[in-house]
Amino acid sequence: MSTATRPTREAGRGAAERAMARRTPLLAAGLAAALAVLALVSAATGAYPIPPGDVLGSVLHRVGLGGAELDRVGESVLWDVRFPRVVLALLVGASLGCAGALMQGVFGNPLAEPGVIGISSGAAVGAVAAIAFGWTFLGTWTVTVFAFATGLVTVVVVYALSRAGGRTEVVTLILTGIAVNAFAGALIGLFVFLADNAQITQITFWQLGSLSQATWPKVLAVLPCAIAGLLIAPAYARRLDLLALGERPARHLGVDVERLRLALILVVALLTAAAVAVAGVITFVGLVVPHLLRMAAGPGHRFLVPGSALAGALVLLTADLVARTAVQPAELPLGVLTALVGSPFFFWLLMRTRRRQGGWA
Amino acid sequence: MSGVQGTGGTGLRRRLARALAGGGPRLPDAPVPGLTLATAKGLTVRLGRRTVLDGVDLGVAAGEVLALVGPNGAGKSTLLAALAADLPPAEGEVTIEGRPAHAWRAPELALRRAVLPQISTLAFPFTVAEVVRMGRAPWARTPAREEDDAAVAEAMEDAEVVAFHDRPFAALSGGERARVALARVLAQRAPLLLLDEPTAALDLRHQELVLRVCRERAARGPGVVVVLHDLGLAAAWADRAAVLDGGRIAAEGPPDGVLTEELLSAVYQHPVEVLPHPRTGARLVVPRRPGRPAP
């Protein structure tokens, strides 16, 4: 046998695969760097501008590494208004991006996304109920806990309804999403009907999706959900890769599919609840982000899951910065903005898939 | 007495090895030729209300190629799935490495049997090399992960998929996909290979290639169970053939004794001729066809 046809270890890896492997650390570093810069810019920008250098100085001062304190107003704007908002944007964006990547993996379907298939609306039902009935018996966590509970029920229902023979048909998934969104919308409407005027205002603004009410207690209310979800998710990356082969083949390769499914559904519910409880229904982040990353770095979930969290945070931080600076002194609703940008992307995705493979069957 | 001590000793050593390997799964026994890898005893499987398998007894030994043949709906794939521990028996029992199939955990089963499904799908655009490498996943926490690169390279060479190793799976033809799926199964290097119609989508040359690979693997120790529709392939390559008919085993043994005109004609409900090859004398199985009128 000649050396030309003899495969080597190199052939086993594949040139494209090696290029991807080289690209992922670069991409991750790039995303992290962009995130840091943008967080700084976002904290510095607003109706009361603070030079980025002063922002850094104030942060360094607070952690006791030199730097300098700002004046009283500056400190207050930075630490009571801007930073909670930046942190909240990071948490919500990371949760949405990560939840999108996980859902697409567990459904084996690139269109699965908390917003599109109704998980966000489901979580919103619990949150609206908590607001409309003025429930506070779980303290600051009440809205989050209710969002988690109804979000969880919704994921389970959607999963049970849309899967057949170990995979989810796109049409079934989308139709299930329509049904779930309609039902959740009806329930929310019912709660709005029962709420008083002040609560209706609160619900309406919350539903449009906004981070304008960001405070540290709000950050604290979703932090446990978001952090737990984000920390657990990457542990399932390898098994999600295998799940791409289908349920039975994944089981043949040693994956306990039932347990994987249960764990991931819980994680998705955690992440979605965290995002929805503070920011309302923000669609398309979980759809767009994993798609873009898959195009850039391949479908391997070991990068895709944490990468989607990073990129999701970046997208939402950018969106929030635009939302609060584009039409100053007014503020665009964040959910409206992401939908404005996300929907055309969804269209493009549809066109591209139809051109390439005749559409999703 | 010594036997009891012996088992205790290996058990302890095994547990120790497991602990040293970082709590990984229990490793399979090396397939010594003749060792029974999996058995079905009085196996009855029901899907819904239909009894698909009805009291099947069958064993697979290390080092042999066992062909499952029979008409559509006879229960070949169901038997394979039951041996793979995918389907629970309604009655009877399936054992793998001497232990009831359902008693194994998924990660332990993955070290003992590899399964090629009839149809292979892939949800995301992984490349061929990535798909084949997925076959190594069960060994990730064992010392055998050292063999990963070698196993992947060998499997890709055996299944002839090296030429398109960096193309996405979705961009391949049906036959190419089938070979990639086979390469993934080969890379798993399990002692028991369960292949459901591996030749269905393949051209003549690659059909021969797949069965030759089965033989080569069996010669090294593993046992191979392969569902085939082409009786000629079964006659030429299998050590044993089991003919299924209506959920029961109609006959089982070396192909020469089993693949007879009477039995096959009855089972397939179509007259079948079995003739010796004019040069080699090997068995050829062909359906009896009416002569074509002269043009």
XYZ file of C-alpha atoms in Angstrom:
656
model
C 0.000 0.000 0.000
C 1.396 3.359 -0.982
C 1.844 6.104 1.575
C -0.567 8.315 -0.331
C -3.589 6.151 0.453
C -2.495 5.103 3.916
C -4.428 7.107 6.469
C -2.439 8.484 9.339
C -3.469 9.847 12.688
C -3.671 13.204 10.946
C -6.263 11.859 8.551
C -8.173 10.527 11.541
C -8.489 14.048 12.858
C -9.172 15.800 9.601
C -7.881 19.134 8.392
C -11.161 20.951 8.908
C -11.454 19.581 12.411
C -7.964 20.746 13.286
C -8.713 24.198 11.892
C -11.834 24.295 14.094
C -9.853 23.145 17.106
C -7.427 26.011 16.533
C -10.221 28.477 16.029
C -12.259 27.802 19.175
C -9.789 29.102 21.814
C -9.286 32.229 19.710
C -13.016 32.723 19.378
C -13.576 32.189 23.105
C -10.824 34.660 23.986
C -12.204 37.159 21.469
C -15.706 36.882 22.905
C -14.447 37.286 26.475
C -12.360 40.330 25.550
C -15.251 41.919 23.651
C -17.495 41.263 26.636
C -15.089 43.006 29.037
C -14.684 46.033 26.781
C -18.399 46.320 26.136
C -19.245 46.025 29.831
C -16.859 48.922 30.481
C -18.306 51.006 27.637
C -21.843 50.230 28.763
C -21.075 51.281 32.338
C -19.507 54.507 31.060
C -22.299 55.470 28.622
C -25.588 57.115 29.490
C -27.317 60.338 30.404
C -24.600 60.956 32.980
C -21.378 60.067 31.080
C -18.459 58.746 33.075
C -15.096 58.314 31.301
C -14.153 54.589 31.030
C -10.916 55.325 32.859
C -12.876 56.629 35.850
C -15.136 53.549 35.766
C -12.053 51.332 35.991
C -10.665 53.529 38.761
C -13.849 53.217 40.792
C -13.917 49.428 40.365
C -10.269 49.151 41.411
C -10.982 51.373 44.400
C -13.879 49.199 45.551
C -11.878 45.988 45.337
C -8.986 47.726 47.140
C -6.422 47.810 44.328
C -5.802 51.553 44.193
C -7.842 53.563 41.729
C -9.921 56.497 42.845
C -13.454 57.076 44.051
C -15.765 59.204 41.904
C -17.908 62.037 43.266
C -21.084 61.072 45.139
C -23.411 61.255 42.118
C -20.959 59.373 39.888
C -20.542 56.565 42.422
C -24.290 56.291 42.832
C -25.007 56.253 39.079
C -22.289 53.686 38.488
C -22.946 51.309 41.379
C -26.701 51.641 41.914
C -27.883 52.030 38.323
C -25.347 51.021 35.680
C -23.574 48.024 37.209
C -26.709 46.137 38.276
C -28.010 46.666 34.772
C -24.780 45.460 33.137
C -24.658 42.394 35.395
C -28.312 41.651 34.725
C -27.780 41.950 30.964
C -24.847 39.541 31.224
C -26.837 37.023 33.270
C -29.951 37.196 31.103
C -27.995 37.049 27.841
C -25.813 34.162 29.007
C -28.879 32.268 30.225
C -30.781 32.758 26.968
C -27.825 31.861 24.734
C -26.971 28.787 26.754
C -30.611 27.669 27.003
C -30.927 27.971 23.209
C -27.857 25.799 22.603
C -29.071 23.176 25.098
C -32.590 23.053 23.698
C -31.411 22.685 20.126
C -29.174 19.860 21.298
C -31.753 18.025 23.362
C -34.490 18.370 20.746
C -32.037 17.481 17.990
C -33.518 20.363 16.098
C -31.893 23.664 15.130
C -35.130 25.625 15.522
C -35.699 24.857 19.185
C -35.468 28.019 21.252
C -37.170 29.015 24.504
C -39.060 31.869 22.826
C -40.032 30.143 19.587
C -41.477 27.016 21.164
C -43.179 28.744 24.049
C -41.002 28.019 27.085
C -40.510 31.738 27.690
C -44.255 32.384 27.505
C -44.796 29.468 29.852
C -42.359 30.949 32.334
C -44.028 34.333 31.838
C -47.359 32.869 32.969
C -45.921 32.146 36.415
C -44.211 35.508 36.614
C -47.361 37.416 35.592
C -49.453 35.436 38.067
C -47.043 36.355 40.849
C -47.174 40.049 39.874
C -50.935 40.177 39.231
C -51.896 38.534 42.496
C -49.259 40.492 44.390
C -47.693 37.305 45.764
C -44.547 37.957 47.769
C -44.469 35.030 50.183
C -41.096 33.897 48.840
C -39.570 37.366 49.119
C -37.561 38.683 46.149
C -37.485 35.158 44.738
C -41.262 34.862 44.306
C -41.411 35.909 40.629
C -38.373 33.782 39.744
C -39.699 30.694 41.515
C -43.071 30.994 39.795
C -41.416 31.576 36.421
C -39.306 28.462 37.010
C -42.288 26.329 38.013
C -44.475 27.181 35.022
C -41.447 27.200 32.709
C -40.620 23.669 33.827
C -44.174 22.462 33.251
C -44.097 24.008 29.778
C -40.792 22.358 28.760
C -42.089 18.991 29.898
C -45.363 19.455 28.027
C -43.678 20.645 24.818
C -41.162 17.822 25.010
C -43.788 15.163 25.579
C -46.053 16.499 22.819
C -43.491 17.128 20.115
C -41.272 14.063 20.256
C -42.048 10.896 18.381
C -39.740 7.977 17.771
C -36.804 9.665 19.433
C -36.768 12.852 17.450
C -38.743 15.995 16.907
C -40.182 16.888 13.547
C -39.748 20.582 12.821
C -43.372 21.041 11.885
C -44.588 19.378 15.071
C -42.225 21.481 17.134
C -43.336 24.764 15.598
C -47.009 23.868 15.797
C -46.589 22.869 19.426
C -44.912 26.228 19.965
C -47.866 28.044 18.408
C -50.325 26.154 20.617
C -48.287 26.707 23.780
C -47.756 30.395 23.029
C -51.494 30.839 22.406
C -52.434 29.105 25.632
C -49.849 31.007 27.669
C -51.015 34.247 26.044
C -54.584 33.471 27.076
C -53.565 32.780 30.672
C -51.512 35.976 30.801
C -54.479 37.886 29.381
C -56.663 36.419 32.103
C -54.234 37.538 34.820
C -54.003 41.012 33.289
C -57.809 41.159 33.327
C -57.761 40.361 37.032
C -54.953 42.797 37.902
C -55.402 46.423 39.001
C -54.075 49.392 37.030
C -50.686 49.684 38.721
C -50.045 45.997 38.246
C -51.132 46.174 34.601
C -48.542 48.863 33.942
C -45.914 46.781 35.673
C -46.834 43.668 33.709
C -46.986 45.471 30.370
C -43.536 46.995 30.687
C -42.078 43.801 32.014
C -43.587 41.884 29.089
C -41.989 44.130 26.488
C -38.696 43.009 27.896
C -36.554 45.563 29.620
C -33.697 45.823 32.064
C -34.524 49.423 33.059
C -35.678 48.396 36.537
C -32.380 46.688 37.307
C -31.374 46.705 40.950
C -29.019 44.573 43.037
C -31.927 42.718 44.696
C -33.128 41.774 41.219
C -29.667 40.538 40.352
C -29.706 38.494 43.526
C -33.153 37.112 42.707
C -31.987 35.442 39.490
C -28.328 34.839 40.280
C -28.791 31.358 41.836
C -30.891 30.100 38.888
C -28.597 31.513 36.233
C -25.330 30.466 37.877
C -26.586 26.955 38.649
C -27.768 26.507 35.065
C -24.615 27.940 33.510
C -22.317 25.831 35.684
C -24.191 22.552 35.156
C -24.732 22.940 31.389
C -21.169 22.350 30.067
C -20.995 18.982 31.872
C -23.500 17.620 29.349
C -21.707 18.862 26.223
C -20.126 15.536 25.220
C -23.384 13.641 25.677
C -25.225 16.255 23.597
C -22.795 15.567 20.746
C -23.724 11.887 20.908
C -27.418 12.721 21.105
C -27.076 14.257 17.619
C -26.890 10.655 16.346
C -30.365 9.965 17.731
C -31.584 8.539 21.009
C -30.878 4.878 20.426
C -27.380 5.356 18.994
C -26.602 7.691 21.900
C -27.711 4.965 24.298
C -25.553 2.471 22.411
C -22.613 4.757 23.097
C -23.283 4.728 26.818
C -25.509 7.768 27.311
C -28.285 7.340 29.854
C -30.703 9.230 27.625
C -33.575 9.436 30.096
C -31.384 10.976 32.760
C -29.687 13.335 30.311
C -33.073 14.526 29.084
C -34.402 15.101 32.584
C -31.290 16.993 33.676
C -31.240 19.192 30.585
C -34.929 20.012 30.830
C -34.332 21.154 34.401
C -31.339 23.248 33.351
C -33.265 24.841 30.470
C -36.129 25.680 32.832
C -33.670 27.201 35.323
C -31.995 29.362 32.687
C -35.213 30.468 31.000
C -36.852 31.273 34.320
C -33.843 33.367 35.325
C -34.039 35.336 32.091
C -37.818 35.719 31.959
C -38.274 36.636 35.624
C -36.227 39.826 35.283
C -36.437 40.745 31.648
C -39.721 39.403 30.351
C -39.890 37.516 27.082
C -36.775 38.219 25.023
C -36.879 36.140 21.869
C -34.358 35.065 19.235
C -31.170 35.431 21.315
C -31.280 31.691 21.982
C -31.898 31.009 18.307
C -29.461 33.364 16.630
C -26.464 32.943 18.914
C -25.981 29.148 18.683
C -26.512 29.299 14.910
C -23.828 31.905 14.398
C -21.414 30.017 16.633
C -22.103 26.740 14.835
C -21.214 28.424 11.555
C -18.010 29.830 13.017
C -16.764 26.926 15.105
C -18.667 23.775 14.158
C -21.451 21.935 15.971
C -19.396 20.441 18.843
C -21.200 21.225 22.094
C -18.044 21.458 24.192
C -17.534 24.893 22.688
C -21.100 25.629 21.661
C -22.654 25.478 25.145
C -20.262 27.781 27.047
C -19.657 29.774 23.850
C -23.373 30.485 23.478
C -23.455 31.748 27.051
C -20.574 34.141 26.305
C -21.976 35.292 22.981
C -25.500 35.566 24.388
C -24.202 37.869 27.117
C -22.396 39.922 24.483
C -25.505 40.205 22.293
C -27.779 41.222 25.143
C -25.316 43.721 26.560
C -25.049 45.310 23.112
C -28.811 45.266 22.649
C -29.389 46.870 26.034
C -26.788 49.552 25.336
C -28.547 50.376 22.065
C -31.984 50.194 23.699
C -31.125 52.820 26.298
C -28.987 55.153 24.161
C -30.540 55.092 20.656
C -33.549 57.331 21.363
C -32.410 59.218 24.477
C -33.934 60.262 26.793
C -36.565 57.601 26.024
C -35.719 53.921 26.106
C -36.559 51.219 23.572
C -37.976 48.005 25.021
C -35.221 45.406 24.877
C -37.493 42.551 23.786
C -38.780 44.653 20.890
C -35.230 45.400 19.794
C -34.030 41.765 19.810
C -37.163 40.710 17.936
C -36.594 43.491 15.365
C -33.112 42.142 14.658
C -33.860 38.465 15.310
C -36.907 37.997 13.096
C -35.123 38.907 9.847
C -32.374 36.476 10.850
C -35.022 33.805 11.260
C -36.290 34.625 7.757
C -32.803 34.393 6.366
C -32.338 31.036 8.055
C -35.557 29.781 6.472
C -34.500 30.984 3.015
C -31.035 29.517 3.332
C -32.292 26.133 4.459
C -34.866 26.056 1.697
C -32.211 26.884 -0.883
C -29.815 24.261 0.424
C -32.010 21.310 1.279
C -35.493 22.267 0.156
C -36.630 23.436 3.569
C -37.251 21.662 6.838
C -39.376 18.631 6.249
C -13.326 -23.557 47.015
C -10.504 -22.298 44.816
C -13.067 -21.255 42.245
C -14.833 -19.073 44.797
C -11.563 -17.486 45.825
C -10.730 -16.952 42.175
C -13.901 -15.016 41.490
C -13.453 -12.973 44.650
C -9.918 -12.155 43.553
C -10.868 -10.965 40.099
C -13.778 -9.008 41.543
C -11.462 -7.205 43.921
C -8.897 -6.605 41.214
C -11.613 -5.326 38.945
C -12.908 -2.967 41.576
C -9.361 -1.777 42.257
C -8.750 -1.241 38.546
C -11.991 0.685 38.368
C -11.003 2.882 41.280
C -7.606 3.540 39.708
C -9.235 4.402 36.393
C -11.099 7.196 38.137
C -14.363 5.385 38.880
C -14.925 4.472 35.231
C -17.239 1.664 34.188
C -16.443 -2.035 34.609
C -14.372 -3.156 31.633
C -15.518 -6.085 29.481
C -13.799 -9.464 29.371
C -11.476 -9.971 26.427
C -13.390 -11.936 23.764
C -11.735 -15.368 23.737
C -12.915 -17.392 20.696
C -15.839 -19.605 21.657
C -16.809 -17.525 24.706
C -20.540 -16.822 24.698
C -21.082 -13.066 24.369
C -24.853 -12.828 24.333
C -27.778 -15.220 24.482
C -31.517 -15.123 24.058
C -33.462 -17.788 25.984
C -37.139 -18.281 25.284
C -37.195 -14.657 24.168
C -40.613 -13.203 23.476
C -40.923 -9.525 22.526
C -44.177 -7.683 22.028
C -44.504 -4.326 20.315
C -47.906 -2.968 21.210
C -50.192 -6.012 21.057
C -48.233 -7.745 18.330
C -45.932 -10.591 19.323
C -42.876 -9.895 17.168
C -40.593 -12.547 18.643
C -41.997 -15.766 20.015
C -39.755 -18.002 22.115
C -36.430 -17.414 20.384
C -33.302 -19.250 21.593
C -30.031 -18.044 20.146
C -26.447 -17.525 21.296
C -23.550 -15.548 19.848
C -19.998 -16.649 20.494
C -16.794 -14.682 20.224
C -15.045 -15.108 16.898
C -18.094 -15.963 14.774
C -20.195 -14.195 12.180
C -23.874 -14.984 12.680
C -26.272 -13.950 9.920
C -29.932 -13.271 10.673
C -32.021 -13.778 7.547
C -35.702 -14.026 6.814
C -38.536 -12.208 5.071
C -39.678 -8.671 5.928
C -41.380 -8.508 9.306
C -39.927 -11.833 10.482
C -38.395 -10.167 13.545
C -34.729 -9.851 12.538
C -34.309 -6.211 13.591
C -36.358 -6.824 16.739
C -34.098 -9.725 17.707
C -31.062 -7.545 17.095
C -32.565 -4.745 19.193
C -33.355 -7.190 21.998
C -29.756 -8.486 21.939
C -28.638 -4.833 22.104
C -30.783 -4.355 25.232
C -32.905 -1.762 23.392
C -36.135 -3.703 23.846
C -37.166 -5.459 27.046
C -38.280 -9.097 26.793
C -41.932 -9.775 27.528
C -40.930 -13.331 28.416
C -37.619 -15.131 28.518
C -34.267 -13.479 28.934
C -31.389 -11.824 27.118
C -27.977 -12.045 28.717
C -24.855 -10.129 27.792
C -21.576 -11.420 29.172
C -23.611 -13.795 31.347
C -25.652 -11.083 33.023
C -29.249 -10.074 32.234
C -29.126 -7.325 29.612
C -31.284 -4.921 31.630
C -28.982 -5.286 34.672
C -26.168 -3.470 32.873
C -25.914 0.300 32.994
C -25.761 2.155 29.658
C -22.033 3.021 29.951
C -21.164 -0.623 30.717
C -23.246 -1.903 27.806
C -21.474 0.511 25.478
C -18.183 -1.221 26.226
C -19.693 -4.619 25.388
C -21.726 -4.162 22.239
C -21.780 -1.766 19.307
C -24.934 -1.352 17.238
C -25.339 -0.227 13.641
C -28.908 1.019 13.090
C -30.719 0.467 9.820
C -30.874 4.189 9.151
C -28.351 6.733 10.376
C -29.335 10.321 10.976
C -27.436 13.276 12.360
C -28.994 16.406 13.799
C -26.067 18.788 13.359
C -23.399 19.192 10.663
C -20.590 17.197 12.276
C -17.844 16.057 9.926
C -17.243 12.422 9.055
C -14.141 12.278 11.254
C -16.076 13.714 14.189
C -18.876 11.179 13.742
C -16.425 8.263 13.653
C -14.694 9.618 16.741
C -18.038 9.559 18.596
C -17.642 5.782 18.539
C -14.820 6.182 21.047
C -17.010 7.968 23.603
C -17.621 4.874 25.789
C -13.877 4.540 26.446
C -13.351 8.159 27.505
C -12.788 7.272 31.161
C -10.859 4.042 30.671
C -7.208 3.308 29.874
C -8.341 2.256 26.368
C -8.721 5.920 25.396
C -5.039 5.652 24.417
C -6.241 3.639 21.415
C -8.668 6.351 20.269
C -6.613 7.706 17.374
C -5.570 4.272 16.161
C -9.112 2.872 16.413
C -10.591 5.810 14.504
C -7.946 5.671 11.773
C -8.332 1.919 11.378
C -12.134 2.065 11.288
C -12.096 4.838 8.679
C -9.679 2.828 6.553
C -11.693 -0.391 6.894
C -14.965 1.274 5.933
C -13.251 3.287 3.164
C -14.363 6.699 4.364
C -10.913 8.323 4.610
C -11.383 10.118 1.287
C -14.208 12.280 2.639
C -13.201 12.462 6.299
C -13.592 16.229 6.602
C -16.889 16.568 4.777
C -20.083 17.129 6.754
C -22.149 13.970 7.193
C -25.219 15.621 5.648
C -23.359 16.203 2.374
C -22.779 12.487 1.774
C -24.700 10.014 -0.374
C -26.748 7.246 1.238
C -24.050 4.636 0.710
C -21.346 6.914 2.059
C -23.427 7.637 5.166
C -23.934 3.943 5.733
C -20.179 3.383 5.624
C -19.523 6.289 7.992
C -22.018 4.796 10.444
C -20.231 1.470 10.095
C -16.875 3.140 10.733
C -18.264 4.672 13.920
C -19.423 1.231 15.076
C -16.051 -0.335 14.209
C -14.186 2.406 16.070
C -16.083 1.462 19.220
C -14.119 -1.846 19.269
C -16.786 -3.636 21.267
C -16.603 -7.435 21.762
C -20.053 -7.807 20.196
C -21.059 -6.137 16.921
C -24.758 -5.970 16.074
C -25.269 -4.763 12.512
C -28.749 -4.145 11.109
C -28.620 -4.449 7.313
C -25.171 -2.923 6.882
C -25.205 -3.727 3.164
C -28.650 -2.339 2.296
C -27.495 0.963 0.788
C -24.216 -0.291 -0.645
C -22.963 -1.196 -4.087
C -21.640 -4.652 -4.867
C -18.024 -3.867 -4.062
C -18.822 -2.260 -0.726
C -21.183 -5.081 0.239
C -18.265 -7.466 -0.137
C -16.041 -5.025 1.755
C -18.410 -4.858 4.727
C -18.710 -8.631 5.073
C -14.943 -9.030 4.682
C -14.474 -6.513 7.500
C -16.953 -8.501 9.617
C -14.887 -11.648 9.033
C -11.639 -9.861 9.887
C -13.092 -8.489 13.108
C -14.461 -11.898 14.065
C -11.045 -13.452 13.447
C -9.608 -11.103 16.067
C -12.104 -12.182 18.725
C -15.331 -10.182 18.590
C -18.617 -11.823 17.672
C -20.643 -10.308 14.840
C -24.404 -10.570 14.364
C -25.492 -9.224 11.019
C -28.973 -8.866 9.552
C -28.830 -9.590 5.822
C -31.345 -9.719 3.007
C -28.919 -11.076 0.436
C -28.868 -14.823 1.094
C -25.863 -15.214 -1.189
C -23.876 -12.917 1.089
C -25.009 -14.895 4.125
C -24.036 -18.184 2.478
C -20.646 -16.862 1.458
C -19.520 -15.053 4.599
C -21.363 -16.259 7.715
C -20.232 -19.037 10.068
C -23.807 -19.594 11.101
C -27.148 -18.445 9.817
C -30.442 -18.197 11.641
C -33.549 -18.084 9.463
C -36.398 -16.219 11.121
C -39.997 -16.683 10.143
C -42.944 -15.085 11.876
C -41.034 -14.371 15.073
C -39.570 -17.870 15.451
C -36.297 -19.377 14.369
C -37.133 -21.708 11.488
C -33.605 -23.089 11.232
C -30.199 -22.301 12.604
C -26.716 -23.631 11.888
C -23.927 -23.486 9.274
C -25.245 -21.847 6.074
C -24.765 -25.008 4.011
C -27.160 -26.947 6.216
C -29.675 -24.154 6.735
C -30.037 -22.328 3.454
C -31.793 -25.097 1.577
C -34.264 -24.847 -1.279
C -37.143 -26.388 0.699
C -36.731 -24.211 3.774
C -36.155 -20.921 1.957
C -39.000 -21.554 -0.507
C -41.343 -22.175 2.408
C -40.155 -19.242 4.507
C -40.108 -16.668 1.708
C -43.257 -18.085 0.064
C -41.457 -17.946 -3.240
C -39.629 -20.743 -5.024
C -35.886 -20.483 -4.383
C -33.037 -22.283 -6.109
C -29.745 -23.087 -4.440
C -26.982 -24.014 -6.855
C -23.265 -24.533 -6.662
C -21.041 -21.933 -8.262
C -19.656 -23.427 -11.496
C -16.050 -22.601 -10.555
C -15.818 -22.571 -6.741
C -18.766 -24.742 -5.777
C -19.947 -22.076 -3.291
C -23.702 -21.854 -2.671
C -25.662 -19.433 -4.794
C -29.174 -18.596 -3.660
C -31.479 -17.186 -6.333
C -35.238 -16.811 -6.629
C -36.755 -19.014 -9.285
C -37.888 -16.755 -12.128
C -39.946 -17.499 -15.185
C -37.879 -17.538 -18.357
C -38.159 -14.313 -20.323
C -39.853 -14.571 -23.670
C -37.379 -14.137 -26.522
C -37.435 -10.596 -27.933
